[in-house]
mmCIF file of C-alpha atoms and ligand atoms in Angstrom:
data_model
loop_
_atom_site.group_PDB
_atom_site.id
_atom_site.type_symbol
_atom_site.label_atom_id
_atom_site.label_comp_id
_atom_site.label_asym_id
_atom_site.label_seq_id
_atom_site.Cartn_x
_atom_site.Cartn_y
_atom_site.Cartn_z
ATOM 1 C CA MET A 1 0.000 0.000 0.000
ATOM 2 C CA THR A 2 1.427 3.377 -0.951
ATOM 3 C CA GLU A 3 0.584 6.408 1.102
ATOM 4 C CA ASN A 4 -0.675 9.323 -1.012
ATOM 5 C CA LYS A 5 1.169 12.595 -0.635
ATOM 6 C CA GLU A 6 -0.920 14.992 1.433
ATOM 7 C CA ARG A 7 -2.901 17.400 -0.789
ATOM 8 C CA LYS A 8 -1.707 21.014 -0.576
ATOM 9 C CA TYR A 9 -4.206 23.475 0.902
ATOM 10 C CA SER A 10 -5.409 26.604 -0.874
ATOM 11 C CA LEU A 11 -4.945 29.911 0.953
ATOM 12 C CA ILE A 12 -8.503 29.863 2.290
ATOM 13 C CA GLU A 13 -8.057 26.279 3.476
ATOM 14 C CA LYS A 14 -4.871 27.275 5.308
ATOM 15 C CA LEU A 15 -6.845 29.955 7.140
ATOM 16 C CA LEU A 16 -9.811 27.754 7.909
ATOM 17 C CA PHE A 17 -7.833 24.692 8.914
ATOM 18 C CA PRO A 18 -4.684 25.729 10.797
ATOM 19 C CA SER A 19 -2.054 23.033 10.982
ATOM 20 C CA VAL A 20 -1.684 20.838 14.047
ATOM 21 C CA ARG A 21 1.627 19.425 15.128
ATOM 22 C CA VAL A 22 1.887 16.188 17.023
ATOM 23 C CA ASN A 23 5.125 15.360 18.742
ATOM 24 C CA ALA A 24 5.891 11.848 17.480
ATOM 25 C CA SER A 25 7.944 10.813 20.512
ATOM 26 C CA LYS A 26 5.282 12.091 22.935
ATOM 27 C CA LEU A 27 2.638 10.194 20.978
ATOM 28 C CA THR A 28 4.674 6.991 21.047
ATOM 29 C CA LYS A 29 5.331 7.376 24.766
ATOM 30 C CA ALA A 30 1.615 7.870 25.435
ATOM 31 C CA LEU A 31 0.354 5.104 23.165
ATOM 32 C CA VAL A 32 2.920 2.336 23.362
ATOM 33 C CA ASP A 33 1.163 -0.908 24.374
ATOM 34 C CA LYS A 34 -2.249 0.782 24.363
ATOM 35 C CA THR A 35 -5.106 -1.049 22.668
ATOM 36 C CA ILE A 36 -6.961 1.159 20.221
ATOM 37 C CA VAL A 37 -10.222 0.207 18.495
ATOM 38 C CA ILE A 38 -10.830 2.121 15.259
ATOM 39 C CA THR A 39 -14.151 1.634 13.487
ATOM 40 C CA GLY A 40 -14.275 2.474 9.779
ATOM 41 C CA ALA A 41 -10.528 1.950 9.423
ATOM 42 C CA SER A 42 -10.561 0.839 5.795
ATOM 43 C CA TYR A 43 -10.896 4.228 4.082
ATOM 44 C CA GLY A 44 -10.655 7.964 4.611
ATOM 45 C CA ILE A 45 -10.098 9.298 8.106
ATOM 46 C CA GLY A 46 -9.908 5.843 9.721
ATOM 47 C CA GLU A 47 -7.253 4.713 7.255
ATOM 48 C CA SER A 48 -5.175 7.882 7.750
ATOM 49 C CA LEU A 49 -5.415 7.540 11.528
ATOM 50 C CA THR A 50 -4.319 3.903 11.349
ATOM 51 C CA LEU A 51 -1.254 4.853 9.302
ATOM 52 C CA GLN A 52 -0.415 7.655 11.700
ATOM 53 C CA LEU A 53 -0.617 5.317 14.696
ATOM 54 C CA ALA A 54 1.232 2.464 12.968
ATOM 55 C CA SER A 55 4.642 3.201 14.424
ATOM 56 C CA THR A 56 3.571 4.161 17.950
ATOM 57 C CA GLY A 57 3.744 0.630 19.327
ATOM 58 C CA ALA A 58 0.008 0.618 20.011
ATOM 59 C CA TYR A 59 -2.050 -2.493 19.304
ATOM 60 C CA LEU A 60 -4.630 -1.500 16.697
ATOM 61 C CA ILE A 61 -7.965 -3.256 16.290
ATOM 62 C CA LEU A 62 -9.402 -2.278 12.920
ATOM 63 C CA VAL A 63 -12.963 -2.907 11.823
ATOM 64 C CA ALA A 64 -14.882 -2.180 8.593
ATOM 65 C CA ARG A 65 -16.618 -4.211 5.886
ATOM 66 C CA THR A 66 -13.909 -4.249 3.188
ATOM 67 C CA LYS A 67 -11.697 -7.161 4.160
ATOM 68 C CA ASP A 68 -9.061 -6.701 1.408
ATOM 69 C CA LYS A 69 -8.521 -3.074 2.385
ATOM 70 C CA LEU A 70 -8.173 -4.030 6.058
ATOM 71 C CA GLU A 71 -5.687 -6.808 5.253
ATOM 72 C CA ALA A 72 -3.577 -4.419 3.143
ATOM 73 C CA LEU A 73 -3.647 -1.902 5.986
ATOM 74 C CA LYS A 74 -2.596 -4.544 8.483
ATOM 75 C CA ALA A 75 0.383 -5.431 6.261
ATOM 76 C CA GLU A 76 1.303 -1.747 5.997
ATOM 77 C CA VAL A 77 1.137 -1.344 9.779
ATOM 78 C CA ALA A 78 3.398 -4.381 10.175
ATOM 79 C CA SER A 79 5.870 -2.987 7.641
ATOM 80 C CA ARG A 80 6.134 0.119 9.851
ATOM 81 C CA GLY A 81 6.881 -2.010 12.879
ATOM 82 C CA GLY A 82 3.348 -1.824 14.299
ATOM 83 C CA LYS A 83 0.782 -4.368 15.436
ATOM 84 C CA ALA A 84 -2.747 -4.545 14.055
ATOM 85 C CA VAL A 85 -5.531 -7.069 13.971
ATOM 86 C CA VAL A 86 -8.426 -6.726 11.548
ATOM 87 C CA PHE A 87 -12.059 -7.722 11.840
ATOM 88 C CA ALA A 88 -14.302 -7.551 8.786
ATOM 89 C CA ALA A 89 -17.850 -6.793 9.872
ATOM 90 C CA ASP A 90 -20.877 -4.827 8.830
ATOM 91 C CA LEU A 91 -21.610 -3.010 12.073
ATOM 92 C CA ARG A 92 -25.284 -2.635 11.075
ATOM 93 C CA ASN A 93 -25.690 -6.380 11.128
ATOM 94 C CA GLU A 94 -26.688 -7.669 14.558
ATOM 95 C CA LYS A 95 -24.781 -10.974 14.352
ATOM 96 C CA GLU A 96 -21.640 -9.327 12.977
ATOM 97 C CA ILE A 97 -21.520 -6.511 15.533
ATOM 98 C CA ASP A 98 -22.193 -9.009 18.326
ATOM 99 C CA SER A 99 -19.299 -11.219 17.267
ATOM 100 C CA PHE A 100 -17.056 -8.155 17.013
ATOM 101 C CA ILE A 101 -18.079 -7.194 20.554
ATOM 102 C CA GLN A 102 -17.303 -10.703 21.779
ATOM 103 C CA PHE A 103 -13.903 -10.430 20.139
ATOM 104 C CA LEU A 104 -13.300 -7.090 21.901
ATOM 105 C CA LEU A 105 -14.423 -8.409 25.265
ATOM 106 C CA HIS A 106 -11.806 -11.162 24.992
ATOM 107 C CA GLN A 107 -8.990 -8.616 24.729
ATOM 108 C CA ASN A 108 -6.872 -8.037 27.840
ATOM 109 C CA LYS A 109 -7.766 -4.367 27.834
ATOM 110 C CA ILE A 110 -9.166 -1.595 25.657
ATOM 111 C CA ASP A 111 -7.710 1.893 26.063
ATOM 112 C CA TYR A 112 -9.272 3.858 23.205
ATOM 113 C CA PHE A 113 -12.489 3.517 21.233
ATOM 114 C CA ILE A 114 -12.439 5.726 18.143
ATOM 115 C CA ASN A 115 -15.991 5.873 16.812
ATOM 116 C CA ASN A 116 -15.344 6.757 13.208
ATOM 117 C CA ALA A 117 -17.333 4.403 10.916
ATOM 118 C CA GLY A 118 -20.090 6.332 9.237
ATOM 119 C CA LYS A 119 -22.328 6.619 6.229
ATOM 120 C CA SER A 120 -23.552 9.797 4.599
ATOM 121 C CA ILE A 121 -26.518 10.213 2.280
ATOM 122 C CA ARG A 122 -27.581 13.394 0.504
ATOM 123 C CA ARG A 123 -31.003 12.916 -1.059
ATOM 124 C CA SER A 124 -34.156 14.993 -1.361
ATOM 125 C CA LEU A 125 -37.351 13.807 0.311
ATOM 126 C CA LEU A 126 -39.048 13.556 -3.075
ATOM 127 C CA ALA A 127 -36.379 11.087 -4.132
ATOM 128 C CA SER A 128 -36.707 9.234 -0.807
ATOM 129 C CA LEU A 129 -40.413 8.486 -0.704
ATOM 130 C CA ASP A 130 -39.808 4.774 -1.332
ATOM 131 C CA ARG A 131 -36.429 4.706 0.421
ATOM 132 C CA TYR A 132 -37.168 4.354 4.119
ATOM 133 C CA HIS A 133 -34.135 2.040 4.202
ATOM 134 C CA ASP A 134 -31.832 5.095 3.756
ATOM 135 C CA PHE A 135 -33.013 6.369 7.132
ATOM 136 C CA ALA A 136 -32.843 2.957 8.789
ATOM 137 C CA ARG A 137 -29.332 2.274 7.455
ATOM 138 C CA THR A 138 -27.847 5.618 8.484
ATOM 139 C CA MET A 139 -29.371 5.263 11.948
ATOM 140 C CA ALA A 140 -27.966 1.734 12.186
ATOM 141 C CA ILE A 141 -24.366 2.728 11.460
ATOM 142 C CA ASN A 142 -24.240 6.321 12.743
ATOM 143 C CA TYR A 143 -26.300 5.836 15.918
ATOM 144 C CA GLU A 144 -27.167 2.264 16.921
ATOM 145 C CA ALA A 145 -23.733 0.700 16.276
ATOM 146 C CA PRO A 146 -21.748 3.267 18.315
ATOM 147 C CA VAL A 147 -24.278 3.131 21.180
ATOM 148 C CA LYS A 148 -24.000 -0.661 21.288
ATOM 149 C CA LEU A 149 -20.195 -0.581 21.087
ATOM 150 C CA ALA A 150 -19.872 2.129 23.725
ATOM 151 C CA LEU A 151 -22.188 0.308 26.158
ATOM 152 C CA SER A 152 -20.290 -2.946 25.683
ATOM 153 C CA LEU A 153 -16.845 -1.386 25.990
ATOM 154 C CA LEU A 154 -17.482 0.923 28.944
ATOM 155 C CA PRO A 155 -16.534 -1.624 31.648
ATOM 156 C CA LYS A 156 -13.225 -2.370 29.891
ATOM 157 C CA LEU A 157 -12.566 1.316 29.190
ATOM 158 C CA SER A 158 -13.308 2.078 32.813
ATOM 159 C CA GLN A 159 -10.732 -0.503 33.983
ATOM 160 C CA SER A 160 -8.057 1.158 31.872
ATOM 161 C CA GLN A 161 -9.237 4.742 32.481
ATOM 162 C CA GLY A 162 -9.676 4.835 28.736
ATOM 163 C CA HIS A 163 -10.961 7.297 26.199
ATOM 164 C CA ILE A 164 -13.866 7.418 23.720
ATOM 165 C CA ILE A 165 -13.404 9.711 20.732
ATOM 166 C CA ASN A 166 -16.439 10.428 18.579
ATOM 167 C CA ILE A 167 -15.877 11.608 15.022
ATOM 168 C CA SER A 168 -18.853 13.870 14.620
ATOM 169 C CA SER A 169 -19.862 16.425 12.039
ATOM 170 C CA LEU A 170 -19.989 20.189 12.324
ATOM 171 C CA SER A 171 -23.398 19.972 10.649
ATOM 172 C CA VAL A 172 -24.927 18.681 13.892
ATOM 173 C CA LEU A 173 -24.172 22.041 15.514
ATOM 174 C CA MET A 174 -25.657 24.057 12.644
ATOM 175 C CA ALA A 175 -29.143 24.685 11.298
ATOM 176 C CA PRO A 176 -30.669 21.561 9.722
ATOM 177 C CA ALA A 177 -30.124 21.416 5.972
ATOM 178 C CA PRO A 178 -32.464 20.100 3.273
ATOM 179 C CA TYR A 179 -31.445 16.828 1.557
ATOM 180 C CA TRP A 180 -29.408 15.821 4.618
ATOM 181 C CA ALA A 181 -32.221 14.501 6.835
ATOM 182 C CA ALA A 182 -30.907 10.922 7.002
ATOM 183 C CA TYR A 183 -27.286 11.826 7.752
ATOM 184 C CA GLN A 184 -27.829 14.816 9.993
ATOM 185 C CA ALA A 185 -30.539 13.126 12.093
ATOM 186 C CA SER A 186 -28.395 10.033 12.670
ATOM 187 C CA LYS A 187 -25.167 11.945 13.459
ATOM 188 C CA THR A 188 -27.098 14.284 15.758
ATOM 189 C CA ALA A 189 -28.702 11.308 17.497
ATOM 190 C CA PHE A 190 -25.341 9.861 18.512
ATOM 191 C CA ASP A 191 -23.898 13.269 19.368
ATOM 192 C CA GLN A 192 -26.851 13.898 21.681
ATOM 193 C CA TRP A 193 -26.599 10.412 23.205
ATOM 194 C CA PHE A 194 -22.902 10.936 23.837
ATOM 195 C CA ARG A 195 -23.430 14.370 25.385
ATOM 196 C CA CYS A 196 -26.174 13.037 27.669
ATOM 197 C CA ALA A 197 -24.055 10.042 28.684
ATOM 198 C CA MET A 198 -20.871 12.080 29.167
ATOM 199 C CA PRO A 199 -21.216 12.957 32.888
ATOM 200 C CA GLU A 200 -21.897 9.299 33.679
ATOM 201 C CA ILE A 201 -19.016 8.156 31.479
ATOM 202 C CA HIS A 202 -16.693 10.566 33.293
ATOM 203 C CA THR A 203 -17.684 9.126 36.678
ATOM 204 C CA MET A 204 -16.468 5.778 35.292
ATOM 205 C CA GLN A 205 -13.024 7.395 34.831
ATOM 206 C CA VAL A 206 -13.350 7.318 31.048
ATOM 207 C CA HIS A 207 -12.357 10.376 29.013
ATOM 208 C CA THR A 208 -14.517 11.628 26.162
ATOM 209 C CA THR A 209 -13.841 13.750 23.098
ATOM 210 C CA SER A 210 -16.258 14.968 20.429
ATOM 211 C CA ILE A 211 -14.571 16.118 17.236
ATOM 212 C CA TYR A 212 -16.853 18.197 15.018
ATOM 213 C CA LEU A 213 -15.491 18.086 11.489
ATOM 214 C CA PRO A 214 -16.167 20.322 8.512
ATOM 215 C CA LEU A 215 -15.835 18.848 5.018
ATOM 216 C CA VAL A 216 -13.042 16.320 4.686
ATOM 217 C CA LYS A 217 -11.738 15.137 1.281
ATOM 218 C CA THR A 218 -12.647 11.464 1.435
ATOM 219 C CA ARG A 219 -14.788 9.181 -0.689
ATOM 220 C CA MET A 220 -17.719 10.159 1.565
ATOM 221 C CA ILE A 221 -18.058 13.565 -0.088
ATOM 222 C CA SER A 222 -17.010 12.588 -3.609
ATOM 223 C CA PRO A 223 -20.572 11.891 -4.909
ATOM 224 C CA THR A 224 -21.562 15.502 -4.078
ATOM 225 C CA LYS A 225 -20.102 17.448 -6.987
ATOM 226 C CA ILE A 226 -20.611 20.928 -5.464
ATOM 227 C CA TYR A 227 -18.109 19.937 -2.768
ATOM 228 C CA ASP A 228 -15.311 19.619 -5.345
ATOM 229 C CA ARG A 229 -14.835 23.385 -5.247
ATOM 230 C CA MET A 230 -15.407 23.889 -1.524
ATOM 231 C CA PRO A 231 -12.694 24.111 1.153
ATOM 232 C CA ALA A 232 -12.137 20.719 2.747
ATOM 233 C CA MET A 233 -9.678 19.233 5.202
ATOM 234 C CA ASN A 234 -7.312 16.414 4.372
ATOM 235 C CA PRO A 235 -7.920 13.104 6.182
ATOM 236 C CA GLU A 236 -4.251 13.126 7.262
ATOM 237 C CA HIS A 237 -4.835 16.493 8.956
ATOM 238 C CA VAL A 238 -7.902 15.085 10.741
ATOM 239 C CA ALA A 239 -5.808 12.104 11.855
ATOM 240 C CA ARG A 240 -3.293 14.506 13.452
ATOM 241 C CA ILE A 241 -6.171 16.253 15.250
ATOM 242 C CA ILE A 242 -7.386 12.912 16.601
ATOM 243 C CA CYS A 243 -3.838 12.098 17.803
ATOM 244 C CA HIS A 244 -3.650 15.521 19.446
ATOM 245 C CA CYS A 245 -6.946 14.826 21.253
ATOM 246 C CA MET A 246 -5.628 11.424 22.358
ATOM 247 C CA LEU A 247 -2.733 13.242 24.011
ATOM 248 C CA THR A 248 -4.560 16.255 25.446
ATOM 249 C CA LYS A 249 -7.877 14.514 26.311
ATOM 250 C CA ARG A 250 -9.719 17.669 25.344
ATOM 251 C CA GLN A 251 -13.464 17.162 25.433
ATOM 252 C CA VAL A 252 -14.560 19.175 22.415
ATOM 253 C CA CYS A 253 -12.698 19.971 19.242
ATOM 254 C CA LYS A 254 -14.167 22.060 16.441
ATOM 255 C CA PRO A 255 -12.865 24.587 13.902
ATOM 256 C CA TRP A 256 -12.101 28.047 15.323
ATOM 257 C CA TRP A 257 -14.752 29.626 13.061
ATOM 258 C CA SER A 258 -17.586 27.233 13.967
ATOM 259 C CA PHE A 259 -19.025 29.744 16.470
ATOM 260 C CA LEU A 260 -19.928 32.025 13.533
ATOM 261 C CA GLY A 261 -22.001 29.284 11.921
ATOM 262 C CA GLU A 262 -23.554 28.287 15.250
ATOM 263 C CA LEU A 263 -24.495 31.901 15.967
ATOM 264 C CA ALA A 264 -25.859 32.477 12.459
ATOM 265 C CA SER A 265 -27.887 29.251 12.728
ATOM 266 C CA VAL A 266 -29.701 30.738 15.728
ATOM 267 C CA VAL A 267 -29.914 34.417 14.713
ATOM 268 C CA PHE A 268 -30.902 33.849 11.091
ATOM 269 C CA SER A 269 -32.856 30.612 11.519
ATOM 270 C CA LYS A 270 -36.175 32.025 10.250
ATOM 271 C CA THR A 271 -34.567 33.922 7.368
ATOM 272 C CA SER A 272 -32.486 30.956 6.277
ATOM 273 C CA ARG A 273 -35.553 28.655 6.389
ATOM 274 C CA ARG A 274 -37.450 31.101 4.172
ATOM 275 C CA VAL A 275 -34.554 31.487 1.718
ATOM 276 C CA LEU A 276 -34.044 27.724 1.529
ATOM 277 C CA SER A 277 -37.760 27.001 0.973
ATOM 278 C CA CYS A 278 -37.862 29.593 -1.793
ATOM 279 C CA ARG A 279 -34.743 28.156 -3.429
ATOM 280 C CA LEU A 280 -36.072 24.597 -3.216
ATOM 281 C CA ARG A 281 -39.389 25.628 -4.773
ATOM 282 C CA THR A 282 -37.488 27.190 -7.696
ATOM 283 C CA ILE A 283 -35.351 24.067 -8.160
ATOM 284 C CA GLN A 284 -38.342 21.738 -8.013
ATOM 285 C CA LYS A 285 -40.342 23.889 -10.414
ATOM 286 C CA SER A 286 -37.458 23.949 -12.881
ATOM 287 C CA LYS A 287 -37.304 20.156 -12.726
ATOM 288 C CA GLY A 288 -41.093 19.905 -12.996
ATOM 289 C CA ARG A 289 -41.117 17.831 -9.821
ATOM 290 C CA PHE A 290 -43.794 19.362 -7.645
ATOM 291 C CA LEU A 291 -45.609 17.165 -5.237
ATOM 292 C CA LEU A 292 -49.165 18.500 -5.018
ATOM 293 C CA LEU A 293 -50.992 17.422 -1.917
HETATM 294 N N1 NAP B 1 -15.821 13.349 4.957
HETATM 295 C C1 NAP B 1 -16.441 14.357 5.570
HETATM 296 O O1 NAP B 1 -16.655 15.447 4.979
HETATM 297 C C2 NAP B 1 -16.884 14.222 6.996
HETATM 298 C C3 NAP B 1 -17.327 15.386 7.666
HETATM 299 C C4 NAP B 1 -17.753 15.291 8.978
HETATM 300 C C5 NAP B 1 -17.724 14.051 9.639
HETATM 301 N N2 NAP B 1 -17.295 12.942 8.970
HETATM 302 C C6 NAP B 1 -17.322 11.673 9.680
HETATM 303 O O2 NAP B 1 -16.057 11.059 9.602
HETATM 304 C C7 NAP B 1 -16.206 9.646 9.716
HETATM 305 C C8 NAP B 1 -15.332 8.953 8.678
HETATM 306 O O3 NAP B 1 -15.798 9.324 7.393
HETATM 307 P P1 NAP B 1 -14.843 9.421 6.107
HETATM 308 O O4 NAP B 1 -14.994 10.786 5.564
HETATM 309 O O5 NAP B 1 -13.489 8.885 6.389
HETATM 310 O O6 NAP B 1 -15.650 8.454 5.117
HETATM 311 P P2 NAP B 1 -15.205 7.149 4.312
HETATM 312 O O7 NAP B 1 -13.925 7.386 3.624
HETATM 313 O O8 NAP B 1 -16.393 6.775 3.512
HETATM 314 O O9 NAP B 1 -14.984 6.080 5.468
HETATM 315 C C9 NAP B 1 -16.047 5.561 6.209
HETATM 316 C C10 NAP B 1 -15.557 4.330 6.931
HETATM 317 O O10 NAP B 1 -16.667 3.728 7.630
HETATM 318 C C11 NAP B 1 -16.739 2.354 7.272
HETATM 319 N N3 NAP B 1 -18.114 1.896 7.308
HETATM 320 C C12 NAP B 1 -19.183 2.440 6.659
HETATM 321 N N4 NAP B 1 -20.271 1.691 6.859
HETATM 322 C C13 NAP B 1 -19.889 0.652 7.650
HETATM 323 C C14 NAP B 1 -20.574 -0.458 8.191
HETATM 324 N N5 NAP B 1 -21.872 -0.677 7.944
HETATM 325 N N6 NAP B 1 -19.889 -1.332 8.978
HETATM 326 C C15 NAP B 1 -18.574 -1.131 9.211
HETATM 327 N N7 NAP B 1 -17.869 -0.087 8.727
HETATM 328 C C16 NAP B 1 -18.517 0.783 7.955
HETATM 329 C C17 NAP B 1 -16.152 2.285 5.875
HETATM 330 O O11 NAP B 1 -15.607 1.015 5.579
HETATM 331 P P3 NAP B 1 -16.256 -0.109 4.646
HETATM 332 O O12 NAP B 1 -16.932 0.584 3.495
HETATM 333 O O13 NAP B 1 -15.088 -0.943 4.280
HETATM 334 O O14 NAP B 1 -17.213 -0.802 5.541
HETATM 335 C C18 NAP B 1 -15.013 3.286 5.970
HETATM 336 O O15 NAP B 1 -13.871 2.690 6.501
HETATM 337 C C19 NAP B 1 -17.707 9.352 9.580
HETATM 338 O O16 NAP B 1 -18.268 9.091 10.827
HETATM 339 C C20 NAP B 1 -18.266 10.657 9.035
HETATM 340 O O17 NAP B 1 -19.623 10.870 9.419
HETATM 341 C C21 NAP B 1 -16.866 13.007 7.674
#
């Protein structure tokens, strides 16, 4: 497996996404012999994180559906002197997630649970009328799977005074957006669950971090063509942020400018709803796709 060279940022991207440095020897010192579970390790952010952790001496447990990708990643980790074990599973499938949990419970210890596996769908309601499964599937991977994994791992994480890191989306902190109902509802559901559970998790001596990400250049956003021209982070950059959070144990991590969006979402909520409805009506009219009730 060859590691792609990190994409260079445009000027605006440099401003929006300031670089993060992680001291490699500090990271190794902190993570050597730690057991780290990474869900969604086969592509994108999970893959970049795995490669970044490969030479720390941590024991990596990697899960995703694409077995070949996981096996190649495991070989790459080994070639960098690291240790990884892979588990191919569809975390939406009850039997498969249960056997993964059994596998985890048989480990000596678990120090980190990186909840990263996720599925995004951008689709209008008109195109979703016969696609209830989109909503069920996003809930299954973005909400139900991490709840089940977190509940099962908490006793082990508590024993090791471990750390749960949730890879969330900045969109959950912003005004709801049309076409994103399936994704945003499911990511918000887990974010809310995690925030509610946090005080109890802390009493179990387990650290928590929520990382709210803007756009990241991975295969997740590639079907949405308008994103090609929008500022986006590199997955390698996100991986460094996750490593930084592993070291600092900070509870919340979001871009420095997110407060502007959060504020605007509240102050201009009515205006933005009106503008969006108007825009959607124009688009639907132009496509001749009006649903008359
Ligand atoms: N990219 C962005 O703009 C962005 C922005 C904000 C937040 N995020 C969040 O970042 C996380 C990682 O996304 P990414 O951008 O790296 O996307 P990605 O490249 O598509 O990676 C998603 C990972 O999740 C795994 N996965 C998906 N469904 C699964 C299932 N049913 N069972 C097991 N594993 C599954 C995929 O592996 P397999 O296909 O091999 O199963 C893959 O390894 C997600 O939680 C996403 O919501 C991304």
